Amino acid sequence: RMVAAVLAGLSLLSLLTCGYLAWGSRRGGAGEAPGNLLGEEPAAGGPRSQPHIIFILADDQGFRDVGYHGSEIRTPTLDKLAAEGVKLENYYVQPMCTPSRSQLITGKYQIHTGLQHSIIRPTQPNCLPLDNVTLPQKLKEVGYSTHMVGKWHLGFYRRECMPTQRGFDSFFGSLLGSGDYYTHFKCDSPGICGYDLYENDNAAWDHDNGIYSTQMYTQKVQQILASHNPRKPIFLYIAYQAVHSPLQAPGRYFEHYRSINNINRRRYAAMLACLDEAINNVTLALRKYGYYENSIIIYSSDNGGQPMAGGSNWPLRGSKGTYWEGGIRAVGFVHSPLLKNKGSVCKELVHITDWFPTLITLAEGQIDEDIQLDGYDVWETISEGRRSPRVDILHNIDPIYTKAKNGSWAAGYGIWNTAIQSAIRVNHWKLLTGNPGYSDWVPPQAFSNAGPNRWHNERVSWSAGKTVWLFNITADPYERVDLSARHPEVVKQLLRRLSQFNKTAVPVRYPPKDPRSNPKLNGGVWGPWFKEDEKKKKSDKSKGANKQKKIKNKKKAN
């Protein structure tokens, strides 16, 4: 009770002194690792105006799963890069794969692309809407060579949805959200299985050599860097499959983790060790081929970890797929010789949508006035330690997620229907409504046996009918003290902000599965199945049928 009173006092004091209700408006290896860790010799040549941009996106890496956050898993490369760069310790992404990737590549919240529900499934005729300008497209406009290696997961039902049609000069990787690390096969459901490794627009059967994907993607990155002229700017988007399930890793990476009893955690640790080595090899290649001195390396996870698949978000609450901090607060840092405040920690608010305007500005590009962005240019915040221009984050509004049974307009003071799943952050305040998802805290000892055993978790039983939560995240980053009953006026303010955002939302894109997506109909490969000419033929056929019907009706009338 005393802790709650102190937190409530801090919250009220912050409200009164700092004006936390002044809203911001919506803005328009692996392989073998040669030599010493990260190499010792700097590449020749001084910095040029347009920096090389290397964006590394890990998959399902938990908040605790990096050495400098206290993990038992060794990540010497990530630790060194982060220590010499800027650690982002108030950095947010989305709770699942597709949403984070769409917001990175467009600079827009999910409610403004129609992708606010779940992920894009392999069998859905859906992709990132074609009218959205992408980050690689904007970088190409100012002379960048753009290359993507790794996981796409932004839809592929039409050829126009493919990475090479969305701004990338080359693509090598997978189209789906997951798959076997060695065979690159994925089954979406029984009997609906196919191959998922692509080079540009075609299945990469020639590369099907049983190589572990983390190592294979790193080799491809090395080849790209070796063949490109470092005097010309390059954007390299490396979206590793690791450490997403299935939990697979080469045997030698288990060496340091045999003492971990939990098999999922042990496999996960081996996968992360391999990923850390891969990033070391990418950094060595940047030095070797003359890119490093004029490069900006950004590292991010796409969402929180999944405890049942070995990930840990401790001491944060919740997991992947939820709007608790464990689902959306991510490991992130920037490493670059171009940073002014190297070796620092950024505690300012940063969101994954911010990379779009930040990187375009660094690349000397232009952001069209008619593109209404949700991201902000945060380079000065990161590099120089200035205040962030961002004061709020719409974590999401999902109108078709399972409604909370006890939610109502009355519970939302007539401002908002609290049955709807939503979450918003404004300065220090965070509000959640509806069903936020799995809400346990999963401490490290939960992985000590075959679990994680739910009996080892810290369980929370909410009073019946609860559909609104309010936290002061700065004072209470672990979301242990709900302040919604103490500060109804703050709740109302955040509900009004949610309502304002919702007025700008576009309809949800979440179509039913299309049987034509079955890889058996496409040579055993997951790939584009929707043909424009088929649509045109159907349309023409329909028009013809309607015309004949009109003629018949006219004859009858006569």
Coordinates of C-alpha atoms in Angstrom, one line a residue:
R1 CA 0.0 0.0 0.0
M2 CA 2.9 2.3 0.8
V3 CA 4.6 1.6 -2.5
A4 CA 1.3 2.3 -4.3
A5 CA 1.0 5.6 -2.5
V6 CA 4.5 6.6 -3.4
L7 CA 4.0 5.7 -7.1
A8 CA 0.7 7.6 -7.1
G9 CA 2.4 10.6 -5.6
L10 CA 5.1 10.5 -8.2
S11 CA 2.6 10.2 -11.0
L12 CA 0.5 13.2 -9.7
L13 CA 3.6 15.3 -9.2
S14 CA 4.8 14.5 -12.7
L15 CA 1.4 15.5 -14.1
L16 CA 1.4 18.8 -12.3
T17 CA 5.0 19.9 -13.0
C18 CA 5.7 18.7 -16.5
G19 CA 2.4 19.0 -18.2
Y20 CA 2.0 15.4 -19.2
L21 CA -1.4 16.0 -20.7
A22 CA -0.1 18.4 -23.4
W23 CA -0.4 16.0 -26.3
G24 CA 1.7 15.9 -29.4
S25 CA -0.3 15.9 -32.6
R26 CA 0.0 13.3 -35.3
R27 CA 2.8 14.2 -37.8
G28 CA 2.7 14.4 -41.3
G29 CA 29.7 -17.5 -39.5
A30 CA 27.7 -16.8 -38.9
G31 CA 30.7 -18.8 -40.5
E32 CA 34.1 -18.6 -38.9
A33 CA 35.0 -15.3 -37.2
P34 CA 38.5 -14.2 -38.2
G35 CA 40.7 -12.1 -36.0
N36 CA 39.8 -10.2 -32.9
L37 CA 36.3 -9.3 -32.0
L38 CA 35.0 -6.7 -34.5
G39 CA 38.5 -6.4 -36.0
E40 CA 41.1 -3.9 -35.1
E41 CA 42.1 -2.1 -38.3
P42 CA 39.8 0.7 -39.5
A43 CA 38.9 0.8 -43.2
A44 CA 40.6 3.3 -45.4
G45 CA 38.9 6.5 -46.5
G46 CA 37.2 9.3 -44.6
P47 CA 33.5 9.8 -44.1
R48 CA 31.4 10.8 -47.1
S49 CA 28.2 12.8 -47.0
Q50 CA 25.6 10.1 -47.4
P51 CA 26.2 7.3 -44.8
H52 CA 25.9 3.6 -45.4
I53 CA 22.9 2.4 -43.5
I54 CA 22.9 -1.1 -42.1
F55 CA 19.6 -2.1 -40.3
I56 CA 19.8 -5.4 -38.5
L57 CA 16.4 -6.7 -37.2
A58 CA 16.4 -9.7 -34.9
D59 CA 13.3 -11.9 -34.6
D60 CA 11.6 -12.5 -31.2
Q61 CA 14.7 -11.5 -29.1
G62 CA 13.5 -10.9 -25.5
F63 CA 14.3 -7.7 -23.6
R64 CA 16.6 -9.6 -21.2
D65 CA 18.3 -11.6 -23.9
V66 CA 21.4 -9.6 -24.4
G67 CA 24.5 -9.5 -22.2
Y68 CA 24.2 -5.9 -21.1
H69 CA 20.6 -6.5 -19.8
G70 CA 22.0 -9.2 -17.5
S71 CA 21.4 -12.3 -19.5
E72 CA 23.2 -15.6 -18.9
I73 CA 23.5 -15.9 -22.7
R74 CA 26.8 -14.4 -23.9
T75 CA 26.5 -11.7 -26.6
P76 CA 30.0 -10.2 -26.8
T77 CA 29.4 -8.6 -30.2
L78 CA 26.2 -6.9 -29.3
D79 CA 27.6 -5.8 -25.9
K80 CA 30.6 -4.2 -27.6
L81 CA 28.7 -2.5 -30.4
A82 CA 26.2 -1.1 -27.9
A83 CA 28.8 0.0 -25.4
E84 CA 30.6 1.9 -28.1
G85 CA 27.4 3.4 -29.6
V86 CA 24.1 4.5 -28.0
K87 CA 21.9 2.1 -26.2
L88 CA 18.2 2.8 -26.7
E89 CA 16.6 2.2 -23.3
N90 CA 13.2 3.7 -23.9
Y91 CA 12.7 2.1 -27.3
Y92 CA 9.4 0.5 -28.6
V93 CA 8.3 -1.7 -31.4
Q94 CA 5.1 -3.7 -32.0
P95 CA 4.2 -7.0 -30.3
M96 CA 4.4 -9.1 -33.5
C97 CA 6.4 -9.6 -36.7
T98 CA 4.3 -8.0 -39.5
P99 CA 3.3 -4.9 -37.6
S100 CA 6.8 -4.0 -36.6
R101 CA 8.1 -4.5 -40.1
S102 CA 5.3 -2.5 -41.7
Q103 CA 5.9 0.4 -39.4
L104 CA 9.7 0.3 -40.0
I105 CA 9.3 0.4 -43.8
T106 CA 6.5 3.0 -43.9
G107 CA 6.9 5.2 -40.9
K108 CA 3.2 4.8 -40.2
Y109 CA 1.2 3.2 -37.4
Q110 CA -0.8 0.1 -38.2
I111 CA -4.1 1.9 -38.1
H112 CA -2.9 4.0 -41.1
T113 CA -2.0 1.0 -43.3
G114 CA -4.9 -1.4 -42.4
L115 CA -2.6 -3.9 -40.8
Q116 CA -3.8 -3.4 -37.2
H117 CA -4.9 -7.0 -36.7
S118 CA -2.5 -9.9 -36.1
I119 CA 0.0 -10.8 -38.9
I120 CA -0.2 -11.5 -42.6
R121 CA -0.8 -15.2 -42.9
P122 CA 0.8 -17.2 -45.8
T123 CA -2.6 -18.1 -47.3
Q124 CA -4.1 -14.6 -47.2
P125 CA -4.4 -12.4 -50.3
N126 CA -2.9 -9.5 -48.4
C127 CA 0.3 -7.4 -48.3
L128 CA 1.6 -4.0 -47.3
P129 CA -0.8 -1.7 -49.3
L130 CA 0.8 -0.8 -52.6
D131 CA 0.0 2.9 -52.2
N132 CA 2.4 3.2 -49.3
V133 CA 5.9 4.6 -50.1
T134 CA 8.6 2.5 -48.6
L135 CA 11.9 3.4 -47.0
P136 CA 14.1 1.7 -49.7
Q137 CA 12.1 3.5 -52.4
K138 CA 12.9 6.9 -50.8
L139 CA 16.6 6.0 -50.4
K140 CA 16.8 4.9 -54.1
E141 CA 15.6 8.3 -55.0
V142 CA 18.8 9.8 -53.6
G143 CA 21.2 7.3 -55.1
Y144 CA 21.3 4.5 -52.6
S145 CA 21.8 0.9 -53.7
T146 CA 19.2 -1.1 -51.6
H147 CA 19.5 -4.7 -50.6
M148 CA 17.4 -6.9 -48.4
V149 CA 18.6 -10.2 -46.8
G150 CA 16.3 -12.3 -44.6
K151 CA 12.7 -12.4 -43.5
W152 CA 10.1 -10.3 -45.4
H153 CA 6.7 -11.1 -43.9
L154 CA 4.9 -8.2 -45.5
G155 CA 2.8 -10.3 -48.0
F156 CA 3.5 -11.8 -51.4
Y157 CA 0.1 -12.8 -52.9
R158 CA 0.8 -10.5 -55.9
R159 CA 4.1 -10.0 -57.6
E160 CA 3.8 -6.3 -56.9
C161 CA 4.0 -7.1 -53.2
M162 CA 7.5 -8.7 -53.5
P163 CA 10.5 -6.9 -51.9
T164 CA 12.0 -6.2 -55.3
Q165 CA 8.8 -4.4 -56.3
R166 CA 8.8 -2.3 -53.0
G167 CA 12.2 -0.6 -53.4
F168 CA 14.9 -3.3 -53.0
D169 CA 17.4 -3.8 -55.8
S170 CA 18.0 -7.3 -54.6
F171 CA 16.3 -9.7 -52.2
F172 CA 17.6 -13.0 -50.7
G173 CA 15.5 -14.6 -48.0
S174 CA 12.1 -15.9 -46.9
L175 CA 8.6 -14.5 -47.6
L176 CA 6.8 -16.1 -44.6
G177 CA 7.0 -15.5 -40.9
S178 CA 8.9 -18.7 -40.0
G179 CA 10.3 -22.0 -41.4
D180 CA 12.9 -24.6 -41.0
Y181 CA 16.4 -23.1 -40.7
Y182 CA 18.0 -25.7 -42.8
T183 CA 15.5 -26.9 -45.4
H184 CA 13.5 -23.6 -45.7
F185 CA 10.2 -25.5 -45.8
K186 CA 7.1 -24.3 -44.0
C187 CA 3.8 -25.9 -43.4
D188 CA 1.0 -23.5 -42.7
S189 CA -1.4 -26.3 -41.9
P190 CA -1.5 -30.1 -42.6
G191 CA -1.0 -30.6 -46.3
I192 CA -0.3 -26.9 -47.0
C193 CA 3.5 -27.0 -47.2
G194 CA 6.1 -25.4 -49.4
Y195 CA 9.6 -24.2 -50.0
D196 CA 10.4 -20.6 -48.9
L197 CA 13.8 -19.3 -49.9
Y198 CA 14.0 -16.7 -52.6
E199 CA 16.6 -14.9 -54.6
N200 CA 14.9 -11.8 -56.0
D201 CA 11.6 -13.0 -57.5
N202 CA 12.4 -16.7 -57.9
A203 CA 12.8 -19.7 -55.7
A204 CA 16.4 -20.1 -54.7
W205 CA 16.7 -23.8 -55.3
D206 CA 20.5 -23.4 -56.1
H207 CA 21.1 -22.2 -52.6
D208 CA 19.3 -25.1 -51.0
N209 CA 22.5 -26.7 -49.5
G210 CA 21.3 -27.3 -46.0
I211 CA 23.1 -24.3 -44.6
Y212 CA 21.7 -22.8 -41.4
S213 CA 19.9 -19.6 -42.3
T214 CA 21.8 -17.3 -39.9
Q215 CA 25.1 -18.3 -41.5
M216 CA 23.7 -18.4 -45.0
Y217 CA 22.3 -14.8 -44.7
T218 CA 25.6 -13.6 -43.3
Q219 CA 27.5 -15.1 -46.3
K220 CA 25.1 -13.3 -48.6
V221 CA 25.7 -10.0 -46.8
Q222 CA 29.4 -10.5 -47.1
Q223 CA 29.0 -11.1 -50.9
I224 CA 27.0 -7.9 -51.3
L225 CA 29.5 -5.8 -49.5
A226 CA 32.4 -7.4 -51.4
S227 CA 30.9 -6.6 -54.8
H228 CA 29.5 -3.1 -54.1
N229 CA 31.6 0.1 -54.4
P230 CA 31.9 1.6 -50.9
R231 CA 32.1 5.1 -52.4
K232 CA 28.5 4.8 -53.3
P233 CA 25.9 4.7 -50.5
I234 CA 24.2 1.4 -49.6
F235 CA 21.1 0.5 -47.6
L236 CA 21.4 -3.0 -46.3
Y237 CA 18.3 -4.4 -44.4
I238 CA 19.3 -7.6 -42.7
A239 CA 16.2 -9.3 -41.2
Y240 CA 17.5 -12.4 -39.5
Q241 CA 15.2 -15.4 -38.9
A242 CA 16.8 -15.9 -35.5
V243 CA 15.7 -16.4 -32.8
H244 CA 12.2 -17.2 -33.9
S245 CA 10.9 -20.7 -33.6
P246 CA 11.5 -23.5 -34.6
L247 CA 14.4 -23.7 -32.1
Q248 CA 17.3 -25.0 -34.2
A249 CA 21.0 -24.3 -34.0
P250 CA 24.3 -25.9 -35.2
G251 CA 25.8 -28.2 -32.5
R252 CA 28.9 -26.2 -31.7
Y253 CA 26.9 -23.3 -30.3
F254 CA 25.5 -25.4 -27.5
E255 CA 29.0 -25.7 -26.0
H256 CA 28.6 -23.0 -23.3
Y257 CA 24.9 -23.7 -22.5
R258 CA 24.8 -27.4 -21.5
S259 CA 24.2 -26.4 -17.9
I260 CA 20.8 -24.9 -18.9
N261 CA 18.3 -27.6 -18.0
N262 CA 15.4 -26.2 -19.9
I263 CA 15.7 -27.5 -23.5
N264 CA 13.9 -24.6 -25.1
R265 CA 16.1 -22.0 -23.3
R266 CA 19.2 -24.0 -24.2
R267 CA 18.4 -24.1 -27.9
Y268 CA 17.4 -20.5 -27.8
A269 CA 20.8 -19.6 -26.2
A270 CA 22.6 -21.5 -28.9
M271 CA 20.7 -19.6 -31.6
L272 CA 21.4 -16.3 -30.1
A273 CA 25.1 -17.1 -29.7
C274 CA 25.2 -17.9 -33.5
L275 CA 23.4 -14.7 -34.2
D276 CA 25.9 -12.7 -32.2
E277 CA 28.8 -14.3 -34.1
A278 CA 27.0 -13.5 -37.4
I279 CA 26.8 -9.8 -36.5
N280 CA 30.5 -9.8 -35.6
N281 CA 31.2 -11.1 -39.1
V282 CA 29.0 -8.5 -40.7
T283 CA 30.9 -5.8 -38.8
L284 CA 34.2 -7.3 -39.9
A285 CA 33.0 -7.2 -43.5
L286 CA 32.1 -3.6 -43.2
R287 CA 35.6 -2.8 -42.0
K288 CA 37.3 -5.1 -44.5
Y289 CA 35.6 -3.6 -47.6
G290 CA 35.8 0.0 -46.6
Y291 CA 32.3 0.9 -45.4
Y292 CA 32.7 1.1 -41.6
E293 CA 34.0 4.7 -41.1
N294 CA 30.9 6.1 -43.0
S295 CA 28.3 3.7 -41.7
I296 CA 25.4 3.7 -39.3
I297 CA 24.5 0.3 -37.8
I298 CA 21.1 0.0 -36.2
Y299 CA 20.2 -3.1 -34.2
S300 CA 16.6 -3.9 -33.1
S301 CA 14.4 -6.7 -32.1
D302 CA 11.0 -6.8 -33.8
N303 CA 9.0 -7.7 -30.6
G304 CA 9.4 -9.1 -27.2
G305 CA 10.5 -12.7 -26.5
Q306 CA 8.2 -15.7 -26.2
P307 CA 8.9 -17.6 -22.9
M308 CA 7.4 -20.8 -24.1
A309 CA 10.0 -20.7 -26.9
G310 CA 12.9 -19.9 -24.7
G311 CA 12.8 -16.1 -24.7
S312 CA 13.0 -13.9 -21.6
N313 CA 11.7 -10.4 -21.0
W314 CA 12.4 -10.2 -17.3
P315 CA 11.8 -8.0 -15.4
L316 CA 9.2 -6.7 -17.8
R317 CA 5.7 -8.0 -17.8
G318 CA 4.1 -10.0 -20.5
S319 CA 5.5 -11.5 -23.7
K320 CA 5.4 -11.4 -27.5
G321 CA 1.9 -10.8 -28.8
T322 CA 0.8 -8.6 -25.9
Y323 CA 0.8 -4.9 -25.2
W324 CA 2.4 -5.2 -21.8
E325 CA 6.0 -3.9 -21.8
G326 CA 7.4 -7.3 -22.3
G327 CA 5.8 -7.5 -25.7
I328 CA 6.7 -4.1 -27.1
R329 CA 9.8 -2.7 -25.3
A330 CA 12.8 -3.9 -27.3
V331 CA 16.5 -4.4 -27.3
G332 CA 17.9 -1.6 -29.6
F333 CA 21.1 0.4 -30.1
V334 CA 22.9 2.5 -32.7
H335 CA 26.6 2.0 -33.5
S336 CA 28.4 4.4 -35.7
P337 CA 31.6 6.4 -36.0
L338 CA 29.3 9.3 -37.0
L339 CA 27.7 9.5 -33.5
K340 CA 28.6 12.5 -31.4
N341 CA 27.9 11.0 -28.0
K342 CA 29.4 7.6 -28.3
G343 CA 29.2 5.3 -25.3
S344 CA 26.0 6.8 -24.0
V345 CA 22.5 5.7 -23.1
C346 CA 19.4 7.3 -24.6
K347 CA 16.4 7.2 -22.3
E348 CA 14.2 9.4 -24.6
L349 CA 11.1 8.0 -26.2
V350 CA 11.9 6.3 -29.6
H351 CA 9.6 4.1 -31.7
I352 CA 10.2 1.9 -34.7
T353 CA 8.3 4.3 -37.0
D354 CA 11.0 6.9 -36.3
W355 CA 13.6 5.2 -38.4
F356 CA 11.8 6.1 -41.6
P357 CA 12.1 9.9 -41.3
T358 CA 15.4 9.7 -39.4
L359 CA 17.2 7.6 -42.1
I360 CA 15.7 9.5 -45.0
T361 CA 17.0 12.8 -43.5
L362 CA 20.4 11.3 -42.9
A363 CA 20.5 10.1 -46.5
E364 CA 19.8 13.7 -47.6
G365 CA 16.4 12.6 -49.0
Q366 CA 13.1 14.5 -49.0
I367 CA 9.9 13.5 -47.3
D368 CA 6.9 14.4 -49.4
E369 CA 4.5 16.8 -47.7
D370 CA 1.5 14.6 -48.6
I371 CA 3.0 11.6 -46.7
Q372 CA 1.4 11.8 -43.3
L373 CA 4.0 10.1 -41.1
D374 CA 3.7 8.9 -37.5
G375 CA 7.5 8.8 -37.1
Y376 CA 9.8 11.6 -36.1
D377 CA 13.4 12.4 -37.0
V378 CA 15.3 11.3 -33.8
W379 CA 18.9 11.5 -35.0
E380 CA 19.8 14.5 -32.8
T381 CA 18.1 12.7 -29.8
I382 CA 20.3 9.6 -30.4
S383 CA 23.5 11.2 -31.5
E384 CA 23.6 14.4 -29.4
G385 CA 21.5 13.5 -26.4
R386 CA 18.7 16.1 -27.1
R387 CA 15.1 15.7 -26.1
S388 CA 13.0 13.5 -28.2
P389 CA 10.4 15.2 -30.4
R390 CA 8.1 12.3 -29.6
V391 CA 5.7 12.6 -26.7
D392 CA 3.3 9.7 -27.4
I393 CA 3.1 6.3 -29.1
L394 CA -0.1 4.7 -30.3
H395 CA 0.8 1.1 -29.5
N396 CA -2.3 0.0 -31.5
I397 CA -6.1 -0.1 -31.8
D398 CA -7.3 -3.5 -33.0
P399 CA -11.1 -3.4 -33.6
I400 CA -11.4 -7.1 -34.5
Y401 CA -9.3 -8.7 -31.7
T402 CA -11.4 -10.8 -29.3
K403 CA -13.5 -8.3 -27.3
A404 CA -13.2 -8.2 -23.5
K405 CA -16.4 -9.6 -22.1
N406 CA -16.8 -6.9 -19.5
G407 CA -15.8 -4.0 -21.6
S408 CA -18.2 -1.2 -22.3
W409 CA -18.7 2.5 -23.2
A410 CA -19.7 3.1 -19.6
A411 CA -16.3 1.7 -18.4
G412 CA -14.7 4.2 -20.8
Y413 CA -16.7 7.2 -19.5
G414 CA -18.7 7.3 -22.7
I415 CA -15.5 8.2 -24.6
W416 CA -14.2 4.8 -25.6
N417 CA -15.5 1.2 -25.7
T418 CA -13.2 -0.6 -23.3
A419 CA -14.0 -4.0 -24.9
I420 CA -11.7 -3.0 -27.8
Q421 CA -8.0 -4.0 -27.5
S422 CA -5.9 -0.8 -27.5
A423 CA -2.8 0.7 -25.9
I424 CA -1.3 4.1 -25.9
R425 CA 1.6 5.9 -24.3
V426 CA 1.8 9.6 -23.6
N427 CA 4.9 10.8 -21.9
H428 CA 5.1 8.8 -18.7
W429 CA 1.5 7.5 -18.8
K430 CA 0.4 4.3 -20.4
L431 CA -3.2 3.2 -20.9
L432 CA -4.4 -0.3 -21.9
T433 CA -8.0 -1.3 -22.7
G434 CA -9.8 -4.5 -23.6
N435 CA -7.8 -7.8 -23.5
P436 CA -4.0 -6.8 -23.4
G437 CA -2.9 -10.5 -23.6
Y438 CA -0.8 -12.9 -21.3
S439 CA 0.1 -10.7 -18.3
D440 CA 2.5 -12.8 -16.1
W441 CA 6.0 -11.9 -15.1
V442 CA 8.3 -14.8 -16.0
P443 CA 11.5 -14.7 -13.8
P444 CA 14.7 -16.4 -14.9
Q445 CA 14.2 -19.3 -12.5
A446 CA 11.1 -20.3 -14.5
F447 CA 13.6 -21.8 -17.0
S448 CA 15.3 -24.0 -14.5
N449 CA 13.3 -27.1 -15.4
A450 CA 11.2 -28.4 -18.3
G451 CA 8.8 -25.4 -18.3
P452 CA 8.8 -22.5 -18.1
N453 CA 6.5 -23.9 -15.4
R454 CA 3.6 -21.5 -14.9
W455 CA 3.8 -22.2 -11.1
H456 CA 7.1 -20.3 -11.1
N457 CA 5.6 -17.3 -12.7
E458 CA 4.2 -14.3 -10.8
R459 CA 0.5 -14.6 -11.5
V460 CA -2.0 -11.8 -11.4
S461 CA -5.7 -12.2 -10.9
W462 CA -7.7 -9.1 -11.8
S463 CA -11.0 -8.3 -10.2
A464 CA -13.9 -9.3 -12.4
G465 CA -14.9 -6.7 -15.1
K466 CA -11.5 -5.0 -15.4
T467 CA -10.9 -3.6 -18.9
V468 CA -8.8 -0.4 -18.2
W469 CA -5.3 -0.1 -16.8
L470 CA -3.2 3.0 -16.2
F471 CA 0.5 3.0 -15.4
N472 CA 3.3 5.5 -14.9
I473 CA 5.9 3.7 -16.9
T474 CA 8.8 5.9 -15.8
A475 CA 8.1 5.3 -12.1
D476 CA 6.8 1.8 -12.6
P477 CA 8.4 0.2 -15.8
Y478 CA 7.3 -3.3 -14.7
E479 CA 3.6 -2.4 -14.6
R480 CA 3.0 -3.6 -11.1
V481 CA 0.7 -0.7 -9.8
D482 CA -2.4 0.1 -11.7
L483 CA -3.4 3.7 -11.2
S484 CA -6.6 3.9 -13.2
A485 CA -8.9 4.2 -10.1
R486 CA -6.7 6.9 -8.6
H487 CA -6.4 9.1 -11.7
P488 CA -9.7 9.0 -13.6
E489 CA -9.0 12.4 -15.2
V490 CA -5.8 11.0 -16.7
V491 CA -7.7 7.9 -17.9
K492 CA -10.2 10.2 -19.6
Q493 CA -7.5 12.3 -21.3
L494 CA -5.8 9.2 -22.7
L495 CA -9.2 7.7 -23.8
R496 CA -9.8 11.0 -25.7
R497 CA -6.4 10.7 -27.4
L498 CA -7.3 7.1 -28.4
S499 CA -10.6 8.3 -29.9
Q500 CA -8.7 11.0 -31.8
F501 CA -6.3 8.5 -33.3
N502 CA -9.2 6.2 -34.1
K503 CA -10.9 8.8 -36.3
T504 CA -7.8 8.6 -38.6
A505 CA -7.8 4.8 -38.9
V506 CA -8.3 3.1 -42.2
P507 CA -10.4 -0.2 -42.5
V508 CA -8.7 -3.4 -41.3
R509 CA -7.2 -5.6 -44.0
Y510 CA -7.5 -9.2 -42.9
P511 CA -9.0 -11.3 -45.7
P512 CA -9.9 -15.0 -45.5
K513 CA -7.5 -17.5 -46.8
D514 CA -7.4 -18.1 -50.6
P515 CA -7.1 -21.8 -51.7
R516 CA -5.1 -20.7 -54.7
S517 CA -2.2 -20.0 -52.3
N518 CA -1.5 -23.7 -51.8
P519 CA 2.2 -24.3 -52.8
K520 CA 1.1 -27.5 -54.6
L521 CA -0.4 -25.3 -57.2
N522 CA 2.8 -23.3 -57.6
G523 CA 5.5 -25.9 -58.1
G524 CA 5.8 -26.7 -54.4
V525 CA 6.9 -23.1 -53.6
W526 CA 5.3 -20.4 -51.5
G527 CA 4.9 -17.4 -53.8
P528 CA 2.6 -15.0 -55.7
W529 CA -0.6 -16.7 -56.8
F530 CA -2.9 -13.8 -57.6
K531 CA -2.8 -12.9 -61.3
E532 CA -4.2 -9.5 -62.5
D533 CA -5.1 -11.1 -65.9
E534 CA -7.3 -13.6 -64.1
K535 CA -9.1 -10.8 -62.3
K536 CA -9.5 -9.0 -65.6
K537 CA -10.9 -12.1 -67.3
K538 CA -13.4 -12.6 -64.5
S539 CA -14.3 -8.9 -64.7
D540 CA -14.8 -9.1 -68.5
K541 CA -16.7 -12.4 -68.1
S542 CA -19.0 -10.8 -65.5
K543 CA -19.5 -7.7 -67.7
G544 CA -20.4 -9.9 -70.6
A545 CA -22.9 -11.9 -68.6
N546 CA -24.5 -8.7 -67.3
K547 CA -24.7 -7.4 -70.9
Q548 CA -26.4 -10.6 -72.1
K549 CA -28.8 -10.4 -69.1
K550 CA -29.7 -6.8 -70.0
I551 CA -30.4 -7.8 -73.7
K552 CA -32.7 -10.7 -72.5
N553 CA -34.5 -8.4 -70.1
K554 CA -35.0 -5.8 -72.9
K555 CA -36.4 -8.5 -75.3
K556 CA -38.9 -9.6 -72.5
A557 CA -39.9 -6.0 -71.9
N558 CA -40.5 -5.5 -75.7

